[in-house]
PDB file of C-alpha atoms in Angstrom:
ATOM      1  CA  VAL D 933     103.970 100.829 -23.377  1.00 80.00           C
ATOM      2  CA  ARG D 934     102.896 101.526 -27.034  1.00 79.00           C
ATOM      3  CA  LEU D 935      99.117 101.222 -25.863  1.00 83.00           C
ATOM      4  CA  ILE D 936      99.351 103.602 -22.840  1.00 88.00           C
ATOM      5  CA  ASN D 937      97.970 107.166 -23.129  1.00 92.00           C
ATOM      6  CA  PRO D 938     100.555 109.831 -22.204  1.00 94.00           C
ATOM      7  CA  GLY D 939     100.160 110.585 -18.563  1.00 94.00           C
ATOM      8  CA  GLY D 940      99.017 107.118 -18.017  1.00 93.00           C
ATOM      9  CA  ARG D 941      99.998 104.505 -15.376  1.00 92.00           C
ATOM     10  CA  ILE D 942     101.271 100.938 -15.806  1.00 89.00           C
ATOM     11  CA  ILE D 943     101.260  98.636 -13.056  1.00 85.00           C
ATOM     12  CA  MET D 944     103.397  95.426 -13.379  1.00 83.00           C
ATOM     13  CA  VAL D 945     101.977  92.695 -11.317  1.00 79.00           C
ATOM     14  CA  GLY D 946     104.055  89.584 -10.411  1.00 77.00           C
ATOM     15  CA  LEU D 947     107.441  88.850 -11.756  1.00 71.00           C
ATOM     16  CA  GLY D 948     108.661  88.738 -15.368  1.00 70.00           C
ATOM     17  CA  GLN D 949     111.935  88.165 -16.965  1.00 70.00           C
ATOM     18  CA  GLN D 950     115.205  89.287 -15.320  1.00 75.00           C
ATOM     19  CA  VAL D 951     116.235  91.425 -18.167  1.00 78.00           C
ATOM     20  CA  SER D 952     113.742  93.878 -19.606  1.00 79.00           C
ATOM     21  CA  SER D 953     113.743  95.934 -22.837  1.00 83.00           C
ATOM     22  CA  LEU D 954     111.339  98.359 -21.836  1.00 84.00           C
ATOM     23  CA  PRO D 955     111.713 101.816 -23.689  1.00 88.00           C
ATOM     24  CA  VAL D 956     112.451 103.953 -20.889  1.00 89.00           C
ATOM     25  CA  ASN D 957     112.976 107.155 -22.834  1.00 91.00           C
ATOM     26  CA  ASP D 958     109.225 106.774 -24.268  1.00 89.00           C
ATOM     27  CA  LEU D 959     108.038 106.290 -20.445  1.00 90.00           C
ATOM     28  CA  VAL D 960     109.820 109.729 -19.658  1.00 92.00           C
ATOM     29  CA  ARG D 961     108.794 111.519 -22.867  1.00 92.00           C
ATOM     30  CA  GLN D 962     104.943 110.453 -22.290  1.00 92.00           C
ATOM     31  CA  GLU D 963     105.217 111.034 -18.486  1.00 95.00           C
ATOM     32  CA  VAL D 964     104.040 107.514 -17.781  1.00 94.00           C
ATOM     33  CA  ALA D 965     104.017 106.201 -14.196  1.00 94.00           C
ATOM     34  CA  LEU D 966     105.441 102.607 -13.841  1.00 91.00           C
ATOM     35  CA  LEU D 967     104.504 100.956 -10.535  1.00 89.00           C
ATOM     36  CA  GLY D 968     105.729  97.416  -9.574  1.00 86.00           C
ATOM     37  CA  SER D 969     103.413  95.090  -7.398  1.00 83.00           C
ATOM     38  CA  TYR D 970     104.369  91.706  -6.461  1.00 81.00           C
ATOM     39  CA  THR D 971     100.712  90.458  -6.086  1.00 80.00           C
ATOM     40  CA  TYR D 972      97.185  91.715  -5.965  1.00 80.00           C
ATOM     41  CA  SER D 973      94.076  91.358  -3.826  1.00 86.00           C
ATOM     42  CA  ASP D 974      90.784  89.325  -4.715  1.00 90.00           C
ATOM     43  CA  LEU D 975      89.117  92.835  -5.134  1.00 92.00           C
ATOM     44  CA  ASP D 976      91.874  94.043  -7.425  1.00 86.00           C
ATOM     45  CA  PHE D 977      91.497  91.012  -9.634  1.00 86.00           C
ATOM     46  CA  ARG D 978      87.444  91.363  -9.826  1.00 91.00           C
ATOM     47  CA  GLN D 979      87.851  95.087 -10.444  1.00 91.00           C
ATOM     48  CA  ALA D 980      90.317  94.376 -13.497  1.00 85.00           C
ATOM     49  CA  LEU D 981      88.138  91.687 -14.615  1.00 85.00           C
ATOM     50  CA  ALA D 982      85.068  93.950 -14.595  1.00 92.00           C
ATOM     51  CA  LEU D 983      87.020  96.667 -16.636  1.00 88.00           C
ATOM     52  CA  ILE D 984      88.121  94.324 -19.364  1.00 82.00           C
ATOM     53  CA  THR D 985      84.586  92.752 -19.497  1.00 87.00           C
ATOM     54  CA  ALA D 986      83.068  96.188 -19.803  1.00 91.00           C
ATOM     55  CA  GLY D 987      85.625  97.244 -22.596  1.00 87.00           C
ATOM     56  CA  GLY D 988      87.206  99.710 -20.268  1.00 85.00           C
ATOM     57  CA  ILE D 989      90.596  98.130 -20.814  1.00 82.00           C
ATOM     58  CA  MET D 990      91.928  97.155 -24.334  1.00 81.00           C
ATOM     59  CA  SER D 991      93.168  93.604 -24.548  1.00 79.00           C
ATOM     60  CA  GLU D 992      94.376  93.682 -28.192  1.00 85.00           C
ATOM     61  CA  GLY D 993      98.007  93.454 -28.382  1.00 85.00           C
ATOM     62  CA  TRP D 994      99.008  91.978 -25.051  1.00 86.00           C
ATOM     63  CA  THR D 995      96.538  89.106 -24.660  1.00 88.00           C
ATOM     64  CA  ARG D 996      95.635  85.812 -26.512  1.00 91.00           C
ATOM     65  CA  LYS D 997      92.658  83.547 -25.998  1.00 91.00           C
ATOM     66  CA  LEU D 998      93.143  79.981 -26.187  1.00 92.00           C
ATOM     67  CA  ALA D 999      91.211  76.598 -25.592  1.00 92.00           C
ATOM     68  CA  LEU D1000      91.712  75.210 -22.184  1.00 93.00           C
ATOM     69  CA  SER D1001      93.478  72.210 -23.655  1.00 92.00           C
ATOM     70  CA  GLU D1002      96.187  74.376 -24.757  1.00 94.00           C
ATOM     71  CA  GLY D1003      96.808  75.643 -21.209  1.00 93.00           C
ATOM     72  CA  PRO D1004      99.920  73.568 -20.443  1.00 94.00           C
ATOM     73  CA  ALA D1005     101.865  74.598 -23.717  1.00 94.00           C
ATOM     74  CA  ALA D1006     100.596  78.230 -23.344  1.00 93.00           C
ATOM     75  CA  PHE D1007     101.928  78.370 -19.589  1.00 90.00           C
ATOM     76  CA  ARG D1008     105.384  76.879 -20.635  1.00 91.00           C
ATOM     77  CA  GLU D1009     105.627  79.565 -23.454  1.00 91.00           C
ATOM     78  CA  LEU D1010     104.874  82.189 -20.892  1.00 87.00           C
ATOM     79  CA  VAL D1011     107.443  80.706 -18.177  1.00 86.00           C
ATOM     80  CA  ASP D1012     110.101  80.279 -20.877  1.00 87.00           C
ATOM     81  CA  GLY D1013     109.714  83.961 -21.998  1.00 83.00           C
ATOM     82  CA  LYS D1014     108.913  82.848 -25.622  1.00 88.00           C
ATOM     83  CA  ALA D1015     105.261  84.299 -25.629  1.00 89.00           C
ATOM     84  CA  ASP D1016     104.274  87.179 -27.811  1.00 89.00           C
ATOM     85  CA  VAL D1017     101.935  88.362 -25.454  1.00 90.00           C
ATOM     86  CA  SER D1018     101.800  88.862 -21.498  1.00 85.00           C
ATOM     87  CA  LYS D1019      98.401  87.188 -20.802  1.00 86.00           C
ATOM     88  CA  ILE D1020      96.652  84.315 -22.191  1.00 90.00           C
ATOM     89  CA  PHE D1021      92.938  83.728 -21.480  1.00 88.00           C
ATOM     90  CA  LEU D1022      91.998  80.065 -21.467  1.00 92.00           C
ATOM     91  CA  ALA D1023      88.296  79.241 -22.810  1.00 90.00           C
ATOM     92  CA  PRO D1024      86.693  76.099 -21.061  1.00 86.00           C
ATOM     93  CA  SER D1025      85.203  75.253 -24.517  1.00 74.00           C
ATOM     94  CA  PRO D1026      85.870  76.647 -28.133  1.00 58.00           C
ATOM     95  CA  GLU D1027      83.920  79.379 -29.568  1.00 55.00           C
TER      96      GLU D1027
END
């Protein structure tokens, strides 16, 4: 929510935690639209990936990049609600 521009749109894809601490007053004051979606299409995924790759979407603050070998622990962190980010990218080999 802190990263969205006033008048912007947030689309929540998939399921998250049962209880949320979304700052609803901030959404209202900034006139941010919040849309829930259970899943996405292949085209949606390709478009999102292209936007991130082209720099059209900032990934700082809500993503982290880890080695592929760290995938199981990272997934567990996300499932347990202990991750400090909402998306973790796994790199096949270290950079």
